[in-house]
PDB file of C-alpha atoms and ligand atoms in Angstrom:
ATOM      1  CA  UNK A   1     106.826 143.997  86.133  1.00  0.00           C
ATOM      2  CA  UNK A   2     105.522 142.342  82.849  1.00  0.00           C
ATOM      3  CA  UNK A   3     109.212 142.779  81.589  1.00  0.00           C
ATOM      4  CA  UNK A   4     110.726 141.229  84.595  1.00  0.00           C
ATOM      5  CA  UNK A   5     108.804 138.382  83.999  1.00  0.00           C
ATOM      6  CA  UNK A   6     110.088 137.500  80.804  1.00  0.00           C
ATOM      7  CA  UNK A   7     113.704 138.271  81.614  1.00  0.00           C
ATOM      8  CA  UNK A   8     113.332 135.513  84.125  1.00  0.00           C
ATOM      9  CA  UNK A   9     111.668 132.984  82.059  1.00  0.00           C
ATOM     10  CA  UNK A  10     113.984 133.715  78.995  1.00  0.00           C
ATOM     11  CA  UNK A  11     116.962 133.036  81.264  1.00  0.00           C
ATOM     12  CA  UNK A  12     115.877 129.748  82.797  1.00  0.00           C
ATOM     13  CA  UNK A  13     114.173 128.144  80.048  1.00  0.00           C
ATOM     14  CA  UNK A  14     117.619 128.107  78.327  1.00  0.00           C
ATOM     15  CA  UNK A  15     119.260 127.299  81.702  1.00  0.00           C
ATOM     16  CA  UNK A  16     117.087 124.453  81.953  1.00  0.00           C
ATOM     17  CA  UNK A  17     116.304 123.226  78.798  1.00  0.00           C
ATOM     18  CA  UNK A  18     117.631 120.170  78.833  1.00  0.00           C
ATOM     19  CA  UNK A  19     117.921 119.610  82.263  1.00  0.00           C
ATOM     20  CA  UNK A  20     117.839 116.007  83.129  1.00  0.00           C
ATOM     21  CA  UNK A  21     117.007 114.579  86.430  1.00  0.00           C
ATOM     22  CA  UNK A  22     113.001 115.979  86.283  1.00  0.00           C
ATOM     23  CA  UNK A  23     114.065 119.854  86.564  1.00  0.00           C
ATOM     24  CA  UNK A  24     113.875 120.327  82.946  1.00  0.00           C
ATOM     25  CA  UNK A  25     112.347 123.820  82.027  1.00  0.00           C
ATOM     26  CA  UNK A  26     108.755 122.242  81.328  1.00  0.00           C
ATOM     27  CA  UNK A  27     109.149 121.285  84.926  1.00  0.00           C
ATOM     28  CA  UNK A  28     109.018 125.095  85.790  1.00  0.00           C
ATOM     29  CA  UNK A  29     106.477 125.829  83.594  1.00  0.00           C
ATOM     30  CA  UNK A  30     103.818 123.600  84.778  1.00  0.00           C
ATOM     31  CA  UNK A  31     104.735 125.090  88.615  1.00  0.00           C
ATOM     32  CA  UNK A  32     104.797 128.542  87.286  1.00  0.00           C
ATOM     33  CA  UNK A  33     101.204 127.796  85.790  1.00  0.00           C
ATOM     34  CA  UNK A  34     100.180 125.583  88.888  1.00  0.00           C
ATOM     35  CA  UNK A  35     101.325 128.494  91.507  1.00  0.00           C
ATOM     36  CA  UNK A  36      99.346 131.414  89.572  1.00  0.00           C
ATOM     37  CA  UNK A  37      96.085 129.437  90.024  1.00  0.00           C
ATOM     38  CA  UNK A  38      97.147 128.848  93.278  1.00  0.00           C
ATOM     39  CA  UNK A  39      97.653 132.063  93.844  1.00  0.00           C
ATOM     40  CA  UNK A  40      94.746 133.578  92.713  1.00  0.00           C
ATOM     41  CA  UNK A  41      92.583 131.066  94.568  1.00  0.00           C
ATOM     42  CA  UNK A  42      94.185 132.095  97.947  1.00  0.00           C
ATOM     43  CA  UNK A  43      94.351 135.640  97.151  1.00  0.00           C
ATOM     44  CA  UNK A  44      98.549 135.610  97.267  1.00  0.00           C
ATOM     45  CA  UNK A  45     100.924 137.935  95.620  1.00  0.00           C
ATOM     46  CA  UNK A  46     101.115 136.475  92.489  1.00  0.00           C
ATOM     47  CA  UNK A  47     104.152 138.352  91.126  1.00  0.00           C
ATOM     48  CA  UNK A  48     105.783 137.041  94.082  1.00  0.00           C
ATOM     49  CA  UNK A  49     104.679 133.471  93.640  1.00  0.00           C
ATOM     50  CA  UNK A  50     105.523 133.455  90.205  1.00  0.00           C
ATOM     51  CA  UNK A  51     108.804 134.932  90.425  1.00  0.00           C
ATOM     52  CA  UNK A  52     109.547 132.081  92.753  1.00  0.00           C
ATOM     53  CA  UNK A  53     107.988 129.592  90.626  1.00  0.00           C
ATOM     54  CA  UNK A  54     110.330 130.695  87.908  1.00  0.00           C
ATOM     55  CA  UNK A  55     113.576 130.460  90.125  1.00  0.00           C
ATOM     56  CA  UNK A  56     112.916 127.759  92.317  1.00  0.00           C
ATOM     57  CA  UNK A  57     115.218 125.152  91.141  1.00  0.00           C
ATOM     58  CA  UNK A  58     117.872 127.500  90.453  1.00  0.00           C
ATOM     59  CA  UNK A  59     119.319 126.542  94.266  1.00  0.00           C
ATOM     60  CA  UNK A  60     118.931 123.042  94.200  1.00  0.00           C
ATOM     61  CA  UNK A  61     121.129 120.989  95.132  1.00  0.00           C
ATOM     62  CA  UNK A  62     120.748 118.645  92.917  1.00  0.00           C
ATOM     63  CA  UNK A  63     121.773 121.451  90.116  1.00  0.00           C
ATOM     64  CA  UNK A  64     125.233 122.456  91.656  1.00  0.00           C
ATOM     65  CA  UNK A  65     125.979 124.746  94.509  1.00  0.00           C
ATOM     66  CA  UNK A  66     123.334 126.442  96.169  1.00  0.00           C
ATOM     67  CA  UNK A  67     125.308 128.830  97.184  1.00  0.00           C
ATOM     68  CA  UNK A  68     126.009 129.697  93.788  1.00  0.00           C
ATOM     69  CA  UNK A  69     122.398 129.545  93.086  1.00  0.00           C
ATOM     70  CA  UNK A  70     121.332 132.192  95.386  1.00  0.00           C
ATOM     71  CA  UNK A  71     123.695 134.696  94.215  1.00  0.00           C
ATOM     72  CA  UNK A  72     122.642 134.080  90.335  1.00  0.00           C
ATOM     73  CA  UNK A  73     119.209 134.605  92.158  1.00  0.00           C
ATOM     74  CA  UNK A  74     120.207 137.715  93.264  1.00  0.00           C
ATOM     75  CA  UNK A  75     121.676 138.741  90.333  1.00  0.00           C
ATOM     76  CA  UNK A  76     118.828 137.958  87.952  1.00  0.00           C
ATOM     77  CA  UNK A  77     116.313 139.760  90.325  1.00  0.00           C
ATOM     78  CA  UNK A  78     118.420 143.038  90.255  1.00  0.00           C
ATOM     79  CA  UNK A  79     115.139 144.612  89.022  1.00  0.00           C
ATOM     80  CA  UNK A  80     112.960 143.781  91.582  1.00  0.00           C
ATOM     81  CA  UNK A  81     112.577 145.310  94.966  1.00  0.00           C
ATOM     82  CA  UNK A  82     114.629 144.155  98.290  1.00  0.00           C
ATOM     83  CA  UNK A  83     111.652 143.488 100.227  1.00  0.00           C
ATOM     84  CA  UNK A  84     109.912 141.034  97.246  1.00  0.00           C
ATOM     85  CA  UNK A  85     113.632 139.642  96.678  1.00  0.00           C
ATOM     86  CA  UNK A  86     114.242 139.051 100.371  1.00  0.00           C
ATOM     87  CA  UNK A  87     110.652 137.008 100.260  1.00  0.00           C
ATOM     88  CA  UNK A  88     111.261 135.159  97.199  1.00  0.00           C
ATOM     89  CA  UNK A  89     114.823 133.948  98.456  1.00  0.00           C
ATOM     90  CA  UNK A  90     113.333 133.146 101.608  1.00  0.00           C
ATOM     91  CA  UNK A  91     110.488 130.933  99.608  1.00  0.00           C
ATOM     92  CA  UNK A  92     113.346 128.900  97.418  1.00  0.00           C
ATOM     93  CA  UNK A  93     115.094 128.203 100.360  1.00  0.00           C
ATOM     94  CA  UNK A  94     112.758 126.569 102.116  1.00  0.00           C
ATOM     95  CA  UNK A  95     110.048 124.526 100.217  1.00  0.00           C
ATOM     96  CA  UNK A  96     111.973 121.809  99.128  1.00  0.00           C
ATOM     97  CA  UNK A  97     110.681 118.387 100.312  1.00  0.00           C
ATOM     98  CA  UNK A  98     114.663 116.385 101.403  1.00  0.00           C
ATOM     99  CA  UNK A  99     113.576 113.619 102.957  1.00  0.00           C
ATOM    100  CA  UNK A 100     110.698 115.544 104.479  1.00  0.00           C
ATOM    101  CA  UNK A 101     112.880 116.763 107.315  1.00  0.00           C
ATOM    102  CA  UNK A 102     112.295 120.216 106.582  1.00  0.00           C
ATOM    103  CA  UNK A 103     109.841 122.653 108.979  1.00  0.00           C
ATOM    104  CA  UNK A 104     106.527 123.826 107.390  1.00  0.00           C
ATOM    105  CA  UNK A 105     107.013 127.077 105.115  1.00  0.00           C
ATOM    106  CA  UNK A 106     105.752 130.182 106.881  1.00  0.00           C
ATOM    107  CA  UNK A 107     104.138 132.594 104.295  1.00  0.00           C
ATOM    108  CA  UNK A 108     100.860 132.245 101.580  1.00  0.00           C
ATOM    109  CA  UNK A 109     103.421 132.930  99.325  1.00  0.00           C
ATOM    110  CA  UNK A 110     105.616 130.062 100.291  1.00  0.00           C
ATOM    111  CA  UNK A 111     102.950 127.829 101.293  1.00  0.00           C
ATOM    112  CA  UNK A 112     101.473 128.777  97.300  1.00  0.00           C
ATOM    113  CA  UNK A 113     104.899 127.721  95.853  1.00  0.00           C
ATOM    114  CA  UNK A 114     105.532 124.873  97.768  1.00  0.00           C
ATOM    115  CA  UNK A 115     102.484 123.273  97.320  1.00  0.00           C
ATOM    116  CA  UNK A 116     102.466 124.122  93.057  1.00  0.00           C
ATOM    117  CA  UNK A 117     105.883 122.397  93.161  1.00  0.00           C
ATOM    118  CA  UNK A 118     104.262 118.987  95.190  1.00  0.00           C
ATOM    119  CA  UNK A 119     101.513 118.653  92.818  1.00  0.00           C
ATOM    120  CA  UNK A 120     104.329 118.314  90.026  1.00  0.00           C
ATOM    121  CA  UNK A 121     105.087 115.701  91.696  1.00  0.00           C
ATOM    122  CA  UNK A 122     102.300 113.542  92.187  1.00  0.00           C
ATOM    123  CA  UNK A 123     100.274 112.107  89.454  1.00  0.00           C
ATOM    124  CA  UNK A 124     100.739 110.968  85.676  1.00  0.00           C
ATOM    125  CA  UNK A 125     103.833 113.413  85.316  1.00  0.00           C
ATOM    126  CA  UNK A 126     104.803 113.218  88.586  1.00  0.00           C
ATOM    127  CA  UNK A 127     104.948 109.056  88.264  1.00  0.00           C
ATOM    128  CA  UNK A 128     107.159 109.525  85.159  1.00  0.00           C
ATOM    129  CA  UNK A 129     109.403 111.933  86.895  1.00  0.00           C
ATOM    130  CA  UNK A 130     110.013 109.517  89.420  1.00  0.00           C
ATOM    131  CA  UNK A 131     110.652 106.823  86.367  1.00  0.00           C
ATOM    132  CA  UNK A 132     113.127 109.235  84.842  1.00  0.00           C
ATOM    133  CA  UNK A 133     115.281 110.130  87.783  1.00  0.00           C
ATOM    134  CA  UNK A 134     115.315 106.315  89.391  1.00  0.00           C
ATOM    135  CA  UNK A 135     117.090 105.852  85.855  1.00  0.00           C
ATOM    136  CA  UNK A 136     119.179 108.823  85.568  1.00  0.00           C
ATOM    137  CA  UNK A 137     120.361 107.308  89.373  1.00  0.00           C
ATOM    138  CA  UNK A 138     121.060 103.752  87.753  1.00  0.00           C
ATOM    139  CA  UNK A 139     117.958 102.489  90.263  1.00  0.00           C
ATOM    140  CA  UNK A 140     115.859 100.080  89.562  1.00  0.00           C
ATOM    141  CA  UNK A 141     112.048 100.326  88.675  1.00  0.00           C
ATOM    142  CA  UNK A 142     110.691  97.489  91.627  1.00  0.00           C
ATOM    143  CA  UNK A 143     112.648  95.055  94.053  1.00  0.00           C
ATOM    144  CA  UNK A 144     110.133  93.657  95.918  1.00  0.00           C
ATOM    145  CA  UNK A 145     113.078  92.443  98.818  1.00  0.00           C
ATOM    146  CA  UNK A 146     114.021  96.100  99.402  1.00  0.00           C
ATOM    147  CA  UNK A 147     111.380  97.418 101.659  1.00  0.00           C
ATOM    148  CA  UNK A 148     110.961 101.560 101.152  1.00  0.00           C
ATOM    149  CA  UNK A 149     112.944 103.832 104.094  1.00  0.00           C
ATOM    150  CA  UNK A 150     110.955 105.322 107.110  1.00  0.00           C
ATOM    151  CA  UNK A 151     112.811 108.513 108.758  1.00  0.00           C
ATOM    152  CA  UNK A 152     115.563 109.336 106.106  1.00  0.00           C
ATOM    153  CA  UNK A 153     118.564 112.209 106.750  1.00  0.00           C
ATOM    154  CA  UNK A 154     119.047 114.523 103.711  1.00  0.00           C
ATOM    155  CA  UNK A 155     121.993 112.719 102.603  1.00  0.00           C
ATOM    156  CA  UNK A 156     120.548 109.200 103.349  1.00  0.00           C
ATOM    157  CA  UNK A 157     117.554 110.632 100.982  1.00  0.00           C
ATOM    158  CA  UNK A 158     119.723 111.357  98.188  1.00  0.00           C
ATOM    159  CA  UNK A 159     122.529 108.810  98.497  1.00  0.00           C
ATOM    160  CA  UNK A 160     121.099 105.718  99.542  1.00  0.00           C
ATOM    161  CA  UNK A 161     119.520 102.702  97.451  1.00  0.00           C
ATOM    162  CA  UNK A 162     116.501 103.168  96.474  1.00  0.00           C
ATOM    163  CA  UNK A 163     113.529 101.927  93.600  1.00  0.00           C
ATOM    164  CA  UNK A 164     110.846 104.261  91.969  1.00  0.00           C
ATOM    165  CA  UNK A 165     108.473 101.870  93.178  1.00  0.00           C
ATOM    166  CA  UNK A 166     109.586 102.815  97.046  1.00  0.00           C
ATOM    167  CA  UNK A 167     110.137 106.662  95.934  1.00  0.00           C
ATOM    168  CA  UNK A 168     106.366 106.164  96.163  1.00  0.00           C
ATOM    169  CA  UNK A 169     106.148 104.741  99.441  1.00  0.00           C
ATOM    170  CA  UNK A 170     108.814 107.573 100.915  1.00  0.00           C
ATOM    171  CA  UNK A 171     107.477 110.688  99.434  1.00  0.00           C
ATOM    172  CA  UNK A 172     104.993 110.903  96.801  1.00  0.00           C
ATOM    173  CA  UNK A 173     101.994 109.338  98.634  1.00  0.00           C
ATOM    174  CA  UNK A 174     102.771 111.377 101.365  1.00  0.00           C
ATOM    175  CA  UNK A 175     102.682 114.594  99.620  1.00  0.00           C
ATOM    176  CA  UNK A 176      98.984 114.766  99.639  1.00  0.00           C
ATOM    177  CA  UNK A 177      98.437 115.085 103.315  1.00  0.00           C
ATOM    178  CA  UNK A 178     101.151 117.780 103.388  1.00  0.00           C
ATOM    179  CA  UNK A 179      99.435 120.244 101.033  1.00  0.00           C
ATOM    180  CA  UNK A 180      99.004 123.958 102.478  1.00  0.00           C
ATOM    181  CA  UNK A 181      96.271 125.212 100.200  1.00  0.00           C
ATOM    182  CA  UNK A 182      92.666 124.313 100.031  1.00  0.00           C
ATOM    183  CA  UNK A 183      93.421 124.996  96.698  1.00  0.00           C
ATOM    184  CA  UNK A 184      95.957 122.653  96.311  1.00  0.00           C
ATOM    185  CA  UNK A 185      94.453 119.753  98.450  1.00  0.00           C
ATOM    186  CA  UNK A 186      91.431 119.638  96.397  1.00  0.00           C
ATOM    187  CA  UNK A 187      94.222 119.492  93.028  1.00  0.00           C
ATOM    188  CA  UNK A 188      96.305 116.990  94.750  1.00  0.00           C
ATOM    189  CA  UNK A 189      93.457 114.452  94.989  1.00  0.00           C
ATOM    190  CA  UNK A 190      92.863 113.391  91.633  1.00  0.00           C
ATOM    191  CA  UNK A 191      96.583 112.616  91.179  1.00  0.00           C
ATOM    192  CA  UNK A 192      97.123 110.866  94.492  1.00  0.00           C
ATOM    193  CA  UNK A 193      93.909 108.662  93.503  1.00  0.00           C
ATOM    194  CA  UNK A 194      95.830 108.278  90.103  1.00  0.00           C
ATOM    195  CA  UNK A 195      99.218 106.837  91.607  1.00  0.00           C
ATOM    196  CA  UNK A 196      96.990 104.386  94.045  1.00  0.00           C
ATOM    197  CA  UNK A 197      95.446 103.283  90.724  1.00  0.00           C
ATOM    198  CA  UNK A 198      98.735 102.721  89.225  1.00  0.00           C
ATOM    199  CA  UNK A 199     100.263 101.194  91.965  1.00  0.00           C
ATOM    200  CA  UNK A 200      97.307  98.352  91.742  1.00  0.00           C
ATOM    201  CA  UNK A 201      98.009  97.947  87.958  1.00  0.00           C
ATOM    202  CA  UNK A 202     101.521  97.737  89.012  1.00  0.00           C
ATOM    203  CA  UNK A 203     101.534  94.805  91.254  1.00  0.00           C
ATOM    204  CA  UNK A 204      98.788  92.696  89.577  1.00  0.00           C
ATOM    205  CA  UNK A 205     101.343  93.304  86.184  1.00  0.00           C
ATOM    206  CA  UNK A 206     104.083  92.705  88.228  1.00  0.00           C
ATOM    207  CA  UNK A 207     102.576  89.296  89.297  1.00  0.00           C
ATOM    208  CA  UNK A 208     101.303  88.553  85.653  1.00  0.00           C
ATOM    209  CA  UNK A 209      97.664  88.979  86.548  1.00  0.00           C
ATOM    210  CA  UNK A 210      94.881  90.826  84.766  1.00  0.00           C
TER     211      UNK A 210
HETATM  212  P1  LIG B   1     113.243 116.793  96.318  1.00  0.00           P
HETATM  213  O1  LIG B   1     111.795 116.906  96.630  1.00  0.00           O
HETATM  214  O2  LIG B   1     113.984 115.814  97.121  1.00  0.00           O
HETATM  215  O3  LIG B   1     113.944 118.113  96.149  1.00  0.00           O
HETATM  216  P2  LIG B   1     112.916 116.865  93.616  1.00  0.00           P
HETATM  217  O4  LIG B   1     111.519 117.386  93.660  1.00  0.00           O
HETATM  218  O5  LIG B   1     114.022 117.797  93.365  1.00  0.00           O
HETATM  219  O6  LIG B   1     113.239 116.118  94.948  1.00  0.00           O
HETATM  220  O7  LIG B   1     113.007 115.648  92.633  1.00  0.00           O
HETATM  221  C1  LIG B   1     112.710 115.762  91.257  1.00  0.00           C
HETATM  222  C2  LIG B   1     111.786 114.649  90.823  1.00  0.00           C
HETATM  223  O8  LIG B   1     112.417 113.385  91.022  1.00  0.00           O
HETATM  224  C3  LIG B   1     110.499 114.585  91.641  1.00  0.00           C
HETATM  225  O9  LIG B   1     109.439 114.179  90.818  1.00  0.00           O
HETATM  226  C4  LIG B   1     110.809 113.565  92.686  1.00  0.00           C
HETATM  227  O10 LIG B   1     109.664 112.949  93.235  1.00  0.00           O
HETATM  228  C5  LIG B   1     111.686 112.606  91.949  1.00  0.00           C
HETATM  229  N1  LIG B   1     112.627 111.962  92.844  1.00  0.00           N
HETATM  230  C6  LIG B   1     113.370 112.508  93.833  1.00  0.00           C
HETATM  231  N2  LIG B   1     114.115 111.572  94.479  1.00  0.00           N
HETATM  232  C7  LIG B   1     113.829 110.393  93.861  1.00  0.00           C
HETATM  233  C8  LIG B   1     114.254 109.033  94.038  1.00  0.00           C
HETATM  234  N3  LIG B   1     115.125 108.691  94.971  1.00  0.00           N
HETATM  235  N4  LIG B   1     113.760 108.087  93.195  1.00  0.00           N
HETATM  236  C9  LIG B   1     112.868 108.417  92.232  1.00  0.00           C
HETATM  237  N5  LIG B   1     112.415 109.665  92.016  1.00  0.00           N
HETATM  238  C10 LIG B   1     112.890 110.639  92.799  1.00  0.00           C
HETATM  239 NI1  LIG B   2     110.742 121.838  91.474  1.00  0.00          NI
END
């Protein structure tokens, strides 16, 4: 399965290798690496929670047509068994966060994956993520008249205005509370104690104190 492996991270590092809006290939890498020491932690199928790692953002939407992504899913997992292939599609199709609308993820596996891809996005890197999409979007960094969104629709999550500042307000401070590991809890809380930390530096800045 060794071989499989590197088939799959050949093909979407140069997929994603200059990637963009915070799904660049190092992106994958740091969930590939977070989800393996999840994994092992929780005693999950790490083949399977790597695999996934590897192809998770190939069905984003975000990245084109999902659609499309499943069946170049399918495609590069020719090698693998049904049943694993079956699991991992299931896993890629369901841990993304949208608005937060989405129902909890039902297997270790997913749960493993899921919470590997939320810790990417919390803390230092997951800050200047945030930074780097709110520009690719033509947002701004702080308005301090545009108060962050409560209950958002998928669309009104991806269309509607929006500032890094209140990206942290609507998601990434939320994140913590929504981890499925103890594994990836006791990660998470570093990095949420990080972004309160920055947030503080932030405002006082922002103000022109300190
Ligand atoms: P989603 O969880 O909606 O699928 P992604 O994880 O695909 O979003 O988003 C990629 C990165 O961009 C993440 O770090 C995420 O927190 C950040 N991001 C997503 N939406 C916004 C937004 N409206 N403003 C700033 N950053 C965003
Ligand atoms: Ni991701």
């Amino acid at each position: 399965m060794e071989n499989v492996i590197i088939e799959i991270r050949a093909y979407v590092q140069q997929k994603l290798e200059s990637e963009g809006s915070g799904h660049d290939w190092s992106h994958i890498d740091r969930v590939t690496k977070y989800a393996k020491t999840i994994a092992e932690a929780e005693g999950a199928d790490g083949f399977v929670c790597e695999v996934a790692a590897l192809v998770h953002d190939l069905v984003d939407d975000k990245l084109g047509d999902p659609e499309e992504g499943i069946r170049e899913v399918e495609h590069l997992l020719k090698k693998v068994s049904t049943k694993e292939t079956d699991h991992i599609l299931n896993i890629i199709s369901t841990i993304s966060f949208k608005g937060g609308g989405m129902p909890p993820v039902e297997s270790l596996e997913a749960k493993v994956v899921q919470d590997a891809d939320r810790l990417d996005a919390i803390g230092a890197i997951g800050i200047a993520r945030t930074f780097v999409y709110a520009g690719s979007k033509g947002d701004q960094m702080y308005d301090p008249h545009l108060p962050p969104r409560e209950a958002m629709s998928v669309s009104s999550y991806r269309k509607g205005r929006s500032t890094a500042i209140n990206h942290f307000y609507e998601k990434l401070l939320k994140l913590k509370g929504t981890m499925n590991t103890k594994k990836g809890k006791e990660l998470a809380e570093e990095r949420h104690k990080f972004m309160e930390a920055f947030l503080d530096q932030f405002y006082n800045e922002w103000e022109g104190k300190g």
